[in-house]
XYZ file of C-alpha atoms in Angstrom:
131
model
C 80.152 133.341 -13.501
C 82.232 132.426 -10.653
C 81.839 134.800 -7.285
C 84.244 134.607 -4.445
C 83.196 136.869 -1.699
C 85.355 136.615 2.157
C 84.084 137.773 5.136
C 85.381 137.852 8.892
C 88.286 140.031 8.655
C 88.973 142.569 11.659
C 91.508 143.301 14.386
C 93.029 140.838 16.635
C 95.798 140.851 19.602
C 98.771 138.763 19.022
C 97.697 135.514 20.190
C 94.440 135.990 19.570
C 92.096 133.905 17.003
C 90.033 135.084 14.147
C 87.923 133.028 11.612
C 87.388 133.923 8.090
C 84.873 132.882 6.023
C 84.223 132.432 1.801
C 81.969 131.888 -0.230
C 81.769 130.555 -3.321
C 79.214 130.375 -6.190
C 78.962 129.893 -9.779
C 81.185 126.723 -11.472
C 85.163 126.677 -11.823
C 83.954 123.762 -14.569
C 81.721 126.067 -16.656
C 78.563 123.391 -16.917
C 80.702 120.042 -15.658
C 79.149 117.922 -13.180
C 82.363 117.175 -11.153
C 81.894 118.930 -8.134
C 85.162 119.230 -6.318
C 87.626 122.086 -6.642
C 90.604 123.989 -5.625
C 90.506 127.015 -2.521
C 92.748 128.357 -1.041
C 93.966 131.849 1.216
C 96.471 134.005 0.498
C 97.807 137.198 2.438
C 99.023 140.460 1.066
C 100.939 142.890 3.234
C 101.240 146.425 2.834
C 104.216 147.385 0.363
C 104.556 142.830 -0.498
C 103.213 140.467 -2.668
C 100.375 138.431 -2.214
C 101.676 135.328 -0.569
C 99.815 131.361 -0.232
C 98.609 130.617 3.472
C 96.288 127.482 2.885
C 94.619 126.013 0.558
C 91.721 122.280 0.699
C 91.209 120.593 -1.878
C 87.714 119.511 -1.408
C 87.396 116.307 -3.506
C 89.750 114.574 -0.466
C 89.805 117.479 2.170
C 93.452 117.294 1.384
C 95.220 120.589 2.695
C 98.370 122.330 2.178
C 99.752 125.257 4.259
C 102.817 126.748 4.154
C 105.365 127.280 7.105
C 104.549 130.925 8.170
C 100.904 129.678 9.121
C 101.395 126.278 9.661
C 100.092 124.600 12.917
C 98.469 127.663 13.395
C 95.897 127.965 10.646
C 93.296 125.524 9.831
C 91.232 125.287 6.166
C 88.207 123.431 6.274
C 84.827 123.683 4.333
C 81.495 123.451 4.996
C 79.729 121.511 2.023
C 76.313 122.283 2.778
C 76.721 125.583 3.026
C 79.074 126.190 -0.259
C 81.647 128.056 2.149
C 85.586 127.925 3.205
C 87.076 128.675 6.378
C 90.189 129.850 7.842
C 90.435 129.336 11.448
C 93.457 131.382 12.637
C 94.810 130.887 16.127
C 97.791 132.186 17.626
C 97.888 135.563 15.938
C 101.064 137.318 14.945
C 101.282 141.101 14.421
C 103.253 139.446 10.967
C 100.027 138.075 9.996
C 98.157 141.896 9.088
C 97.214 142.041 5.904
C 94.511 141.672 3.591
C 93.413 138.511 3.258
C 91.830 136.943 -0.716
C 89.949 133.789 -1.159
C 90.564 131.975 -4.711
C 88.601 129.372 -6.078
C 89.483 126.869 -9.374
C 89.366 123.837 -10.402
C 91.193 120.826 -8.398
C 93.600 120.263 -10.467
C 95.033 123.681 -9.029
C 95.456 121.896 -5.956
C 99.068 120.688 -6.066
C 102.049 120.587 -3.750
C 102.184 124.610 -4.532
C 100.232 127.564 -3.778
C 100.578 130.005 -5.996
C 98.654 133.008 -7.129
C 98.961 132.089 -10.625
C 97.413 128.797 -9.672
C 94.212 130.672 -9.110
C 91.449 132.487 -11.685
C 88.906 133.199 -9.507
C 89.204 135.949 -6.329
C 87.294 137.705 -3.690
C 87.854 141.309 -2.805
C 89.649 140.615 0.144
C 88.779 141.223 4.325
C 91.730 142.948 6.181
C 93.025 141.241 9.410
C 95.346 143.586 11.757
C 97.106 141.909 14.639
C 98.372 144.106 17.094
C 101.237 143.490 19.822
């Protein structure tokens, strides 16, 4: 089965930069051969709902962020080593919360991010940013 575990979480000054990690094992394609697939990042604040930051689609590296994280936030992935990364620079005190990883197949990966787009989540890392 599919196993999405994050890592990196911790506090932060505004401005500051933190870099989370996931990995990823098991197959979004239960016993396919195509290898590429859909990740993405997603925040949830205390008292909100969980909310899309980034996500890659790794067939193309293609990635989609939207506008609270945007030119701030960087997805990438490192093949070899199965894992995703957030890079997140400029720290808000906005951006606390816990962040999930998701994992699913690429065809998740449209001009959206949506929970719902996603079956397969990590336990979360929290992130505080102080002022």
């Amino acid at each position: 089965q599919v196993r999405v575990v994050e890592s990196g979480g911790g506090s932060a000054q505004a401005g500051g930069s933190l870099r989370l990690s996931c990995a990823a094992s098991g197959s979004v394609y239960s016993g396919s051969t195509i290898s590429s697939y859909c990740m993405g990042w997603f925040r949830q604040a205390q008292g909100k709902e969980r909310e899309g930051g980034a996500r890659i689609y790794t067939g193309t590296g293609d990635t989609l962020y939207t506008e609270s994280v945007k030119g701030r936030f960087t997805i990438s992935e490192d093949n070899a080593k199965n894992t995703v990364y957030l890079q997140m620079n400029s720290l808000k005190p906005e951006d606390t919360g816990m962040y999930y990883c998701a994992a699913d197949r690429s065809y998740r990966c449209g001009a959206s991010l949506s929970v719902a787009d996603f079956r397969y989540w990590g336990q979360g890392t929290q992130v505080t940013v102080s002022s």
